[in-house]
CSV table of C-alpha atoms and ligand atoms in Angstrom, one decimal:
chain,number,residue,atom,x,y,z
A,1,MET,CA,-8.7,28.9,-66.9
A,2,SER,CA,-5.0,29.4,-66.0
A,3,ASP,CA,-2.6,26.7,-65.2
A,4,ALA,CA,-2.7,28.1,-61.6
A,5,ASP,CA,-5.8,26.1,-61.1
A,6,LYS,CA,-3.8,22.9,-60.4
A,7,GLU,CA,-4.5,20.6,-57.5
A,8,LYS,CA,-3.2,22.3,-54.3
A,9,PRO,CA,-2.7,20.8,-50.9
A,10,ASN,CA,-5.2,21.5,-48.1
A,11,PRO,CA,-4.2,24.9,-46.7
A,12,TYR,CA,-5.3,24.0,-43.2
A,13,GLU,CA,-2.9,21.0,-43.2
A,14,VAL,CA,-0.1,23.4,-44.3
A,15,ALA,CA,-1.0,25.7,-41.4
A,16,LEU,CA,-1.0,22.8,-38.9
A,17,ALA,CA,2.5,21.6,-40.2
A,18,GLN,CA,3.8,25.1,-39.6
A,19,LEU,CA,2.3,25.3,-36.1
A,20,ASP,CA,3.9,21.9,-35.2
A,21,ARG,CA,7.3,23.1,-36.3
A,22,ALA,CA,7.0,26.4,-34.4
A,23,ALA,CA,5.5,24.8,-31.3
A,24,LYS,CA,8.5,22.4,-31.1
A,25,VAL,CA,11.1,25.2,-31.4
A,26,ALA,CA,9.2,27.4,-29.0
A,27,GLY,CA,8.9,24.5,-26.5
A,28,VAL,CA,5.3,25.3,-25.6
A,29,PRO,CA,3.1,22.8,-23.8
A,30,GLN,CA,1.2,20.2,-26.0
A,31,SER,CA,-2.0,21.7,-24.6
A,32,VAL,CA,-1.4,25.0,-26.3
A,33,ARG,CA,-0.6,23.3,-29.5
A,34,ASP,CA,-3.8,21.3,-29.2
A,35,ILE,CA,-5.9,24.5,-28.5
A,36,LEU,CA,-4.4,26.2,-31.5
A,37,SER,CA,-4.9,23.2,-33.8
A,38,GLN,CA,-8.6,24.0,-34.0
A,39,PRO,CA,-10.5,27.3,-34.3
A,40,LYS,CA,-12.8,28.3,-31.5
A,41,ASN,CA,-15.7,28.9,-33.7
A,42,GLU,CA,-16.6,28.0,-37.3
A,43,ILE,CA,-19.7,29.8,-38.5
A,44,ILE,CA,-21.4,29.0,-41.8
A,45,VAL,CA,-24.4,31.0,-43.0
A,46,ASN,CA,-26.5,30.4,-46.1
A,47,PHE,CA,-28.6,33.3,-47.2
A,48,PRO,CA,-30.7,34.4,-50.2
A,49,VAL,CA,-30.0,37.6,-52.2
A,50,ARG,CA,-32.2,39.2,-54.9
A,51,MET,CA,-30.3,39.6,-58.2
A,52,ASP,CA,-30.8,42.5,-60.7
A,53,SER,CA,-32.9,40.0,-62.8
A,54,GLY,CA,-35.4,39.7,-59.9
A,55,GLU,CA,-34.3,36.1,-59.2
A,56,LEU,CA,-33.2,34.9,-55.8
A,57,ARG,CA,-29.8,33.3,-55.4
A,58,MET,CA,-28.4,31.4,-52.4
A,59,PHE,CA,-24.9,32.3,-51.1
A,60,LYS,CA,-22.6,30.5,-48.6
A,61,GLY,CA,-20.6,32.7,-46.2
A,62,TYR,CA,-18.0,31.7,-43.6
A,63,ARG,CA,-16.5,33.3,-40.5
A,64,VAL,CA,-13.9,31.4,-38.7
A,65,GLN,CA,-12.8,32.7,-35.3
A,66,HIS,CA,-9.5,30.9,-34.6
A,67,ASN,CA,-8.3,32.3,-31.2
A,68,ASN,CA,-9.0,35.4,-29.0
A,69,ILE,CA,-6.8,34.9,-25.9
A,70,LEU,CA,-4.9,38.1,-26.8
A,71,GLY,CA,-7.9,40.2,-28.0
A,72,PRO,CA,-10.9,40.4,-30.3
A,73,TYR,CA,-10.8,38.2,-33.4
A,74,LYS,CA,-9.4,40.1,-36.3
A,75,GLY,CA,-9.1,39.3,-40.0
A,76,GLY,CA,-10.2,39.8,-43.6
A,77,ILE,CA,-13.3,38.9,-45.6
A,78,ARG,CA,-12.6,37.2,-49.0
A,79,TYR,CA,-14.9,37.1,-52.0
A,80,HIS,CA,-13.6,34.4,-54.3
A,81,GLU,CA,-14.9,31.3,-56.1
A,82,GLN,CA,-12.4,29.0,-54.3
A,83,VAL,CA,-13.4,30.0,-50.7
A,84,SER,CA,-13.8,26.9,-48.5
A,85,LEU,CA,-14.0,26.1,-44.8
A,86,ASP,CA,-10.4,24.8,-44.7
A,87,GLU,CA,-9.1,27.8,-46.5
A,88,VAL,CA,-10.8,30.2,-44.1
A,89,LYS,CA,-9.6,28.1,-41.1
A,90,ALA,CA,-6.0,28.3,-42.3
A,91,LEU,CA,-6.3,32.1,-43.0
A,92,ALA,CA,-7.9,32.7,-39.6
A,93,SER,CA,-5.0,30.8,-37.8
A,94,TRP,CA,-2.4,32.8,-39.7
A,95,MET,CA,-4.1,36.0,-38.4
A,96,THR,CA,-3.8,34.8,-34.8
A,97,TYR,CA,0.0,34.3,-35.3
A,98,LYS,CA,0.4,37.6,-37.2
A,99,CYS,CA,-1.2,39.7,-34.4
A,100,ALA,CA,0.6,37.8,-31.7
A,101,LEU,CA,3.9,38.3,-33.5
A,102,HIS,CA,3.5,42.0,-33.5
A,103,ASP,CA,2.1,42.0,-29.9
A,104,ILE,CA,-1.1,43.7,-31.2
A,105,PRO,CA,-4.0,43.0,-28.8
A,106,PHE,CA,-6.1,41.1,-31.3
A,107,GLY,CA,-6.7,37.4,-32.0
A,108,GLY,CA,-7.3,35.8,-35.4
A,109,GLY,CA,-10.3,35.4,-37.6
A,110,LYS,CA,-11.2,35.2,-41.3
A,111,GLY,CA,-14.3,35.0,-43.4
A,112,GLY,CA,-15.5,34.9,-46.9
A,113,ILE,CA,-18.2,34.1,-49.4
A,114,LYS,CA,-17.7,31.5,-52.2
A,115,PHE,CA,-18.6,33.4,-55.4
A,116,ARG,CA,-16.9,35.3,-58.2
A,117,PRO,CA,-17.5,39.0,-57.5
A,118,ARG,CA,-16.4,40.1,-60.9
A,119,ASP,CA,-19.6,38.5,-62.3
A,120,PHE,CA,-21.9,40.7,-60.2
A,121,SER,CA,-23.1,44.3,-60.4
A,122,GLN,CA,-22.3,46.9,-57.8
A,123,GLY,CA,-25.9,46.7,-56.6
A,124,GLU,CA,-25.8,43.0,-56.3
A,125,LEU,CA,-22.4,43.2,-54.4
A,126,GLU,CA,-24.0,45.7,-52.0
A,127,ARG,CA,-27.0,43.4,-51.3
A,128,ILE,CA,-24.8,40.3,-50.9
A,129,THR,CA,-22.5,42.2,-48.4
A,130,ARG,CA,-25.4,43.6,-46.4
A,131,ARG,CA,-27.2,40.3,-46.3
A,132,PHE,CA,-24.0,38.5,-45.2
A,133,THR,CA,-23.4,41.0,-42.5
A,134,HIS,CA,-26.9,40.7,-41.3
A,135,ALA,CA,-26.6,36.9,-41.3
A,136,LEU,CA,-23.4,37.1,-39.2
A,137,GLY,CA,-25.4,39.3,-36.7
A,138,SER,CA,-23.7,39.5,-33.3
A,139,ASN,CA,-21.0,37.1,-34.4
A,140,ILE,CA,-19.0,40.2,-35.3
A,141,GLY,CA,-18.6,43.3,-33.1
A,142,PRO,CA,-16.2,46.1,-32.3
A,143,GLU,CA,-14.8,44.4,-29.2
A,144,TYR,CA,-15.5,40.9,-30.4
A,145,ASP,CA,-14.7,40.2,-34.1
A,146,ILE,CA,-13.5,42.9,-36.5
A,147,PRO,CA,-13.4,42.1,-40.3
A,148,ALA,CA,-11.2,43.9,-42.9
A,149,PRO,CA,-10.6,43.6,-46.7
A,150,ASP,CA,-9.0,40.7,-48.3
A,151,VAL,CA,-9.0,39.2,-51.8
A,152,GLY,CA,-12.1,40.4,-53.8
A,153,THR,CA,-13.2,43.0,-51.2
A,154,ASN,CA,-12.2,46.6,-50.6
A,155,GLY,CA,-13.0,49.8,-48.6
A,156,GLN,CA,-16.5,50.2,-50.2
A,157,ILE,CA,-17.4,46.6,-49.1
A,158,MET,CA,-16.2,47.4,-45.6
A,159,VAL,CA,-18.3,50.5,-45.4
A,160,TRP,CA,-21.4,48.5,-46.4
A,161,MET,CA,-20.6,46.0,-43.7
A,162,MET,CA,-20.1,48.9,-41.1
A,163,ASP,CA,-23.3,50.6,-42.2
A,164,THR,CA,-25.4,47.4,-42.0
A,165,TYR,CA,-24.0,46.6,-38.5
A,166,MET,CA,-24.5,50.1,-37.2
A,167,ASN,CA,-28.1,50.1,-38.4
A,168,VAL,CA,-29.0,46.9,-36.5
A,169,VAL,CA,-27.4,47.6,-33.2
A,170,GLY,CA,-29.4,50.6,-32.0
A,171,PHE,CA,-29.0,54.2,-32.8
A,172,THR,CA,-27.4,55.5,-29.5
A,173,ASP,CA,-24.4,53.2,-30.0
A,174,LYS,CA,-24.2,53.8,-33.7
A,175,ASN,CA,-20.9,55.8,-33.9
A,176,ALA,CA,-19.2,53.7,-31.2
A,177,ASN,CA,-19.6,50.8,-33.6
A,178,ARG,CA,-17.8,52.3,-36.5
A,179,ARG,CA,-14.7,50.2,-35.6
A,180,VAL,CA,-16.6,46.9,-36.2
A,181,VAL,CA,-14.7,46.8,-39.5
A,182,THR,CA,-11.3,48.2,-40.6
A,183,GLY,CA,-10.0,49.0,-44.0
A,184,LYS,CA,-12.9,51.4,-44.5
A,185,THR,CA,-12.7,54.4,-46.9
A,186,LEU,CA,-11.3,57.6,-45.5
A,187,ALA,CA,-14.7,59.4,-45.7
A,188,SER,CA,-16.4,56.7,-43.6
A,189,GLY,CA,-13.9,56.4,-40.8
A,190,GLY,CA,-11.0,54.7,-42.4
A,191,SER,CA,-7.3,55.5,-41.6
A,192,HIS,CA,-4.8,57.4,-43.8
A,193,GLY,CA,-2.3,54.8,-45.1
A,194,ARG,CA,-4.5,51.7,-44.7
A,195,GLU,CA,-5.0,51.1,-48.4
A,196,THR,CA,-1.2,51.0,-49.0
A,197,ALA,CA,-0.2,49.6,-45.6
A,198,THR,CA,0.3,46.0,-46.6
A,199,GLY,CA,2.5,46.9,-49.6
A,200,GLN,CA,4.3,49.5,-47.5
A,201,GLY,CA,5.0,46.9,-44.8
A,202,ILE,CA,6.4,44.5,-47.4
A,203,VAL,CA,8.7,47.1,-48.7
A,204,HIS,CA,9.9,47.9,-45.2
A,205,CYS,CA,10.8,44.2,-44.8
A,206,ILE,CA,12.6,44.1,-48.2
A,207,ALA,CA,14.5,47.3,-47.3
A,208,GLU,CA,15.7,45.8,-44.0
A,209,TRP,CA,16.7,42.6,-45.8
A,210,ALA,CA,18.7,44.6,-48.3
A,211,ARG,CA,20.3,46.7,-45.6
A,212,ASP,CA,21.4,43.5,-43.6
A,213,ARG,CA,22.9,42.0,-46.7
A,214,ARG,CA,24.4,45.2,-48.1
A,215,PHE,CA,22.3,44.6,-51.2
A,216,ASP,CA,21.6,47.7,-53.4
A,217,LEU,CA,17.9,47.9,-54.3
A,218,ASN,CA,18.6,50.6,-56.8
A,219,GLY,CA,18.9,48.7,-60.1
A,220,ALA,CA,17.6,45.5,-58.6
A,221,THR,CA,14.7,43.5,-60.4
A,222,TYR,CA,11.5,42.1,-59.0
A,223,THR,CA,8.5,40.0,-60.1
A,224,VAL,CA,5.0,40.2,-58.6
A,225,GLN,CA,2.2,37.6,-58.8
A,226,GLY,CA,-1.2,39.2,-58.2
A,227,PHE,CA,-1.8,42.9,-59.0
A,228,GLY,CA,-4.6,43.8,-56.6
A,229,ASN,CA,-4.3,45.8,-53.4
A,230,VAL,CA,-1.1,44.1,-52.1
A,231,GLY,CA,0.6,43.4,-55.4
A,232,ALA,CA,0.1,46.8,-57.0
A,233,ASN,CA,0.9,48.8,-53.9
A,234,THR,CA,4.1,46.7,-53.2
A,235,ALA,CA,5.1,47.2,-56.9
A,236,LYS,CA,4.6,50.9,-56.8
A,237,ILE,CA,6.3,51.5,-53.4
A,238,LEU,CA,9.3,49.2,-54.3
A,239,ALA,CA,9.8,51.1,-57.6
A,240,ARG,CA,10.6,54.2,-55.5
A,241,THR,CA,13.9,52.5,-54.4
A,242,GLY,CA,15.1,52.3,-58.0
A,243,ALA,CA,14.2,48.6,-58.4
A,244,SER,CA,12.4,47.5,-61.6
A,245,LEU,CA,9.4,45.3,-62.1
A,246,VAL,CA,10.2,42.8,-64.9
A,247,ALA,CA,7.3,40.3,-64.8
A,248,VAL,CA,3.8,40.4,-63.3
A,249,GLY,CA,0.7,38.3,-63.4
A,250,ASP,CA,-2.9,38.0,-62.3
A,251,TRP,CA,-6.0,35.7,-62.6
A,252,LYS,CA,-5.9,36.2,-66.4
A,253,GLY,CA,-2.2,35.5,-67.2
A,254,TYR,CA,1.3,36.8,-67.0
A,255,VAL,CA,3.4,39.5,-68.9
A,256,THR,CA,7.0,40.5,-69.0
A,257,ASN,CA,9.3,43.3,-70.1
A,258,GLY,CA,13.0,42.9,-69.2
A,259,ASP,CA,13.5,46.6,-69.5
A,260,GLY,CA,11.0,47.3,-66.7
A,261,ILE,CA,7.3,47.9,-66.4
A,262,ASN,CA,5.9,51.1,-64.8
A,263,PRO,CA,3.7,49.9,-62.0
A,264,TYR,CA,1.8,53.2,-61.8
A,265,LYS,CA,0.8,53.0,-65.4
A,266,LEU,CA,0.1,49.3,-65.1
A,267,ALA,CA,-2.3,50.0,-62.3
A,268,GLU,CA,-4.2,52.4,-64.5
A,269,HIS,CA,-4.4,49.7,-67.2
A,270,VAL,CA,-5.7,47.2,-64.7
A,271,HIS,CA,-8.2,49.7,-63.4
A,272,LYS,CA,-9.5,50.1,-67.0
A,273,THR,CA,-9.3,46.6,-68.3
A,274,GLY,CA,-9.5,44.3,-65.2
A,275,SER,CA,-6.1,42.6,-65.9
A,276,VAL,CA,-2.4,43.1,-66.5
A,277,ILE,CA,-2.8,41.3,-69.9
A,278,GLY,CA,-2.3,43.6,-72.9
A,279,TYR,CA,-0.3,46.3,-71.1
A,280,PRO,CA,1.6,48.1,-73.8
A,281,GLY,CA,5.3,47.2,-74.1
A,282,THR,CA,5.0,43.8,-72.5
A,283,HIS,CA,4.5,40.4,-74.0
A,284,SER,CA,2.6,37.4,-72.6
A,285,ILE,CA,4.3,34.5,-70.9
A,286,SER,CA,3.1,31.3,-69.4
A,287,ARG,CA,2.8,30.8,-65.6
A,288,ALA,CA,5.8,28.4,-65.8
A,289,GLU,CA,7.9,31.1,-67.6
A,290,PHE,CA,6.8,33.6,-65.0
A,291,PHE,CA,8.1,31.5,-62.2
A,292,ALA,CA,11.4,30.9,-64.0
A,293,THR,CA,12.0,34.6,-64.7
A,294,ALA,CA,15.4,35.6,-63.3
A,295,ALA,CA,15.1,38.5,-60.8
A,296,ASP,CA,16.4,39.5,-57.4
A,297,ILE,CA,13.0,39.5,-55.5
A,298,PHE,CA,9.7,37.7,-56.0
A,299,VAL,CA,6.6,39.0,-54.3
A,300,PRO,CA,3.7,36.5,-54.3
A,301,ALA,CA,0.6,38.6,-53.8
A,302,ALA,CA,-2.3,36.4,-55.1
A,303,LEU,CA,-3.6,33.3,-53.4
A,304,GLU,CA,-2.2,30.7,-51.0
A,305,LEU,CA,-0.1,27.7,-52.0
A,306,GLU,CA,1.1,29.1,-55.4
A,307,ILE,CA,4.7,28.0,-54.7
A,308,GLY,CA,4.8,24.2,-54.9
A,309,ILE,CA,7.7,21.9,-55.6
A,310,GLU,CA,7.8,22.8,-59.4
A,311,GLU,CA,7.7,26.5,-58.8
A,312,ALA,CA,10.3,26.3,-56.0
A,313,LYS,CA,12.6,24.4,-58.4
A,314,ALA,CA,12.0,27.0,-61.2
A,315,LEU,CA,12.4,30.1,-59.1
A,316,ASN,CA,15.6,32.1,-59.9
A,317,VAL,CA,15.6,34.8,-57.2
A,318,LYS,CA,17.4,35.8,-54.0
A,319,LEU,CA,14.4,36.7,-51.9
A,320,ILE,CA,10.8,35.8,-51.6
A,321,ALA,CA,8.8,38.4,-49.7
A,322,GLU,CA,5.4,36.7,-49.0
A,323,GLY,CA,2.7,39.3,-49.7
A,324,ALA,CA,0.0,36.6,-50.0
A,325,ASN,CA,-1.0,34.6,-47.0
A,326,GLY,CA,0.3,31.0,-47.1
A,327,PRO,CA,1.8,31.1,-50.6
A,328,THR,CA,4.4,28.4,-50.0
A,329,GLU,CA,3.7,24.7,-49.7
A,330,THR,CA,5.4,22.7,-47.0
A,331,ALA,CA,7.2,20.5,-49.5
A,332,ALA,CA,8.6,23.6,-51.3
A,333,GLU,CA,10.3,25.0,-48.2
A,334,PRO,CA,13.4,22.7,-48.2
A,335,ILE,CA,13.9,23.3,-51.9
A,336,LEU,CA,14.0,27.0,-51.4
A,337,ARG,CA,16.4,26.6,-48.5
A,338,ASP,CA,18.7,24.4,-50.4
A,339,LYS,CA,18.8,26.9,-53.3
A,340,GLY,CA,19.7,29.6,-50.8
A,341,ILE,CA,16.6,31.7,-51.4
A,342,ASP,CA,15.7,33.8,-48.4
A,343,VAL,CA,12.0,33.9,-47.4
A,344,ILE,CA,10.4,36.7,-45.4
A,345,PRO,CA,7.3,34.8,-44.2
A,346,ASP,CA,3.7,36.0,-44.7
A,347,ILE,CA,2.9,36.7,-41.0
A,348,LEU,CA,5.8,39.2,-41.0
A,349,ALA,CA,6.0,40.5,-44.5
A,350,ASN,CA,2.3,41.2,-45.1
A,351,SER,CA,1.5,42.3,-41.5
A,352,GLY,CA,1.5,46.1,-42.3
A,353,GLY,CA,-2.2,45.7,-43.2
A,354,VAL,CA,-3.3,44.5,-39.8
A,355,VAL,CA,-0.9,46.9,-38.0
A,356,VAL,CA,-2.7,49.9,-39.7
A,357,SER,CA,-6.1,48.2,-39.2
A,358,TYR,CA,-5.2,48.3,-35.5
A,359,TYR,CA,-4.4,52.0,-35.8
A,360,GLU,CA,-7.7,52.6,-37.6
A,361,TRP,CA,-9.5,50.7,-34.8
A,362,LEU,CA,-7.7,52.8,-32.2
A,363,GLN,CA,-8.5,56.1,-34.0
A,364,ASN,CA,-12.2,55.1,-34.2
A,365,LYS,CA,-12.3,54.1,-30.5
A,366,ARG,CA,-10.7,57.4,-29.5
A,367,SER,CA,-12.5,59.6,-32.1
A,368,GLU,CA,-9.2,60.7,-33.5
A,369,ARG,CA,-7.8,61.2,-37.0
A,370,TRP,CA,-4.1,60.7,-37.3
A,371,ASP,CA,-2.4,62.2,-40.3
A,372,LEU,CA,-0.6,60.1,-42.9
A,373,GLU,CA,2.8,61.0,-41.6
A,374,GLU,CA,2.0,59.7,-38.1
A,375,VAL,CA,0.5,56.4,-39.4
A,376,GLU,CA,3.6,55.8,-41.6
A,377,GLU,CA,6.1,56.6,-38.9
A,378,ARG,CA,4.4,54.2,-36.5
A,379,LEU,CA,4.1,51.5,-39.1
A,380,ALA,CA,7.8,51.8,-40.1
A,381,LYS,CA,8.9,51.6,-36.5
A,382,ARG,CA,6.8,48.6,-35.7
A,383,MET,CA,7.7,46.7,-38.9
A,384,LYS,CA,11.4,47.3,-38.3
A,385,ARG,CA,11.2,46.2,-34.6
A,386,THR,CA,9.3,43.0,-35.5
A,387,TYR,CA,11.7,42.2,-38.4
A,388,LEU,CA,14.6,42.5,-36.0
A,389,ALA,CA,12.9,40.3,-33.4
A,390,VAL,CA,12.4,37.6,-36.0
A,391,SER,CA,15.9,37.8,-37.4
A,392,GLU,CA,17.4,37.6,-33.9
A,393,TYR,CA,15.2,34.7,-32.9
A,394,ALA,CA,16.1,32.8,-36.1
A,395,ALA,CA,19.8,33.3,-35.4
A,396,MET,CA,19.4,32.3,-31.7
A,397,LYS,CA,17.4,29.1,-32.4
A,398,LYS,CA,19.1,28.4,-35.8
A,399,CYS,CA,15.8,28.0,-37.5
A,400,ASP,CA,14.2,29.4,-40.6
A,401,TRP,CA,12.3,32.7,-40.5
A,402,ARG,CA,8.8,31.2,-40.8
A,403,VAL,CA,9.4,29.0,-37.8
A,404,ALA,CA,11.0,32.0,-35.9
A,405,ALA,CA,8.0,34.3,-36.6
A,406,MET,CA,5.5,31.7,-35.6
A,407,ALA,CA,7.4,30.6,-32.6
A,408,ILE,CA,7.5,34.1,-31.2
A,409,ALA,CA,3.7,34.3,-31.7
A,410,VAL,CA,3.1,30.9,-30.2
A,411,GLU,CA,5.3,31.7,-27.1
A,412,ARG,CA,3.3,34.9,-26.5
A,413,ILE,CA,0.0,33.0,-26.7
A,414,ALA,CA,1.4,30.2,-24.5
A,415,ARG,CA,2.3,32.8,-21.8
A,416,ALA,CA,-1.2,34.1,-21.7
A,417,TYR,CA,-2.7,30.6,-21.4
A,418,ALA,CA,-0.1,29.7,-18.6
A,419,GLU,CA,-1.2,32.8,-16.6
A,420,ARG,CA,-4.9,32.6,-17.2
A,421,GLY,CA,-5.3,28.8,-17.2
A,422,ILE,CA,-8.2,27.0,-18.8
A,423,PHE,CA,-11.7,27.7,-17.5
A,424,PRO,CA,-13.2,26.2,-15.3
B,501,NAD,P1,-7.0,41.6,-54.4
B,501,NAD,O1,-8.3,41.0,-54.6
B,501,NAD,O2,-6.9,43.1,-54.3
B,501,NAD,O3,-6.0,41.1,-55.5
B,501,NAD,C1,-5.8,39.7,-55.7
B,501,NAD,C2,-4.9,39.6,-57.0
B,501,NAD,O4,-4.6,38.2,-57.2
B,501,NAD,C3,-5.6,40.1,-58.2
B,501,NAD,O5,-4.7,40.8,-59.1
B,501,NAD,C4,-6.1,38.8,-58.9
B,501,NAD,O6,-6.3,38.9,-60.3
B,501,NAD,C5,-5.0,37.9,-58.6
B,501,NAD,N1,-5.3,36.5,-58.7
B,501,NAD,C6,-6.5,35.9,-58.3
B,501,NAD,N2,-6.4,34.6,-58.6
B,501,NAD,C7,-5.2,34.3,-59.2
B,501,NAD,C8,-4.6,33.2,-59.7
B,501,NAD,N3,-5.2,32.0,-59.7
B,501,NAD,N4,-3.3,33.3,-60.2
B,501,NAD,C9,-2.7,34.5,-60.2
B,501,NAD,N5,-3.3,35.6,-59.7
B,501,NAD,C10,-4.5,35.6,-59.2
B,501,NAD,O7,-6.5,40.9,-53.0
B,501,NAD,P2,-5.3,41.5,-52.0
B,501,NAD,O8,-6.0,42.2,-50.9
B,501,NAD,O9,-4.3,42.1,-52.8
B,501,NAD,O10,-4.8,40.1,-51.4
B,501,NAD,C11,-3.8,39.3,-52.1
B,501,NAD,C12,-3.1,38.4,-51.0
B,501,NAD,O11,-2.6,39.2,-50.0
B,501,NAD,C13,-4.0,37.4,-50.4
B,501,NAD,O12,-3.3,36.2,-50.1
B,501,NAD,C14,-4.4,38.1,-49.1
B,501,NAD,O13,-4.9,37.2,-48.1
B,501,NAD,C15,-3.1,38.7,-48.7
B,501,NAD,N6,-3.2,39.9,-47.8
B,501,NAD,C16,-4.0,41.0,-48.1
B,501,NAD,C17,-4.0,42.0,-47.2
B,501,NAD,C18,-4.7,43.3,-47.4
B,501,NAD,O14,-4.6,44.2,-46.6
B,501,NAD,N7,-5.5,43.4,-48.4
B,501,NAD,C19,-3.2,42.0,-46.0
B,501,NAD,C20,-2.4,40.8,-45.8
B,501,NAD,C21,-2.4,39.8,-46.7
């Protein structure tokens, strides 16, 4: 067990505190704040799955649908032993704000199953995924609620979800239902550039930040917590700017090399061994030492609420680009501010994933296949535009970037409620 398994605050309370600050700055009616303070639907399913041993085992799955005033619910599916209703509620609400911030016609949702996927065989993972999808039934749908990958899930798991859904909805509509999930593999209707999209989006934000501050990324240093889809892709893409990865960690522990770690070779090592631990040329450090490592940029890309008061005090960086959702505790924010550490908040920094999920959904809907260049051009343009909008809003309202990003989102949602009213 790592020392990351410390007592953490309730993520949903953190999300509510963020909403309160943003709603105040945006000046939206209390009714909108009240609506957003609770998800529309909280679905919990318990279902049995046959294990390889022949035994049956019960699983608990969640799907929280936070808000759909701007479009179908959209958000990832997490497989992790710490999944809880309040965690999924928080993650679902952040999806609502992320889509609204980008003006993507989607709402927010999130789901998950509480278990440790690494302890299960491929066959068991397939049966768990298919049975969960079946249990969700028509609670998901291509125009209603569209899952995607998150911690512990990937393109293969999305394809099993898609296939299960397609096979229960009737064969004439089968292909029209491909877009019931995004983040699929390329062979099964996924989009070019989706796998790397979140990391690519983070690097667009970092590059904009560096340009604004006339900071040279070539020769800069960075640290990354979590080396899965988001952490590894961010590390690889950022390395292309000439910046160097000096410390990295995952569920098993942390390693460092002040002369730089090759993220491409590290990814191969993780693929083979399951962790960053033992990567040649690095030595192990504690979690506390990792957070105290001097670098220019820190990218949290593991779980939420990893940056508490102690970590905020220890951090010795200029910028935190939040790859993970909700990595920063409310109490840590003023400490970072006082230390002059800039924060590019999660709903902006890691939004490349949902942006390209939207492109995948559009391609499926129109029976199109865009090439990688087109996806990347569109992503770059949208990330830069939204980055600029957040930076201008923060300057205009003299608020921090998290509040600015969430306030833009909440204002957009409030406008829709003002025009549509509350039924009946
Ligand atoms: P992943 O499962 O691919 O990788 C997760 C990484 O975190 C792994 O390296 C794992 O070992 C590490 N980790 C797990 N528990 C840890 C702990 N206690 N301490 C340190 N490291 C730990 O997941 P991912 O898709 O890369 O997601 C990472 C974060 O990014 C999550 O917060 C997720 O919600 C967010 N996110 C993901 C996407 C996406 O497109 N996948 C998009 C936006 C945001």
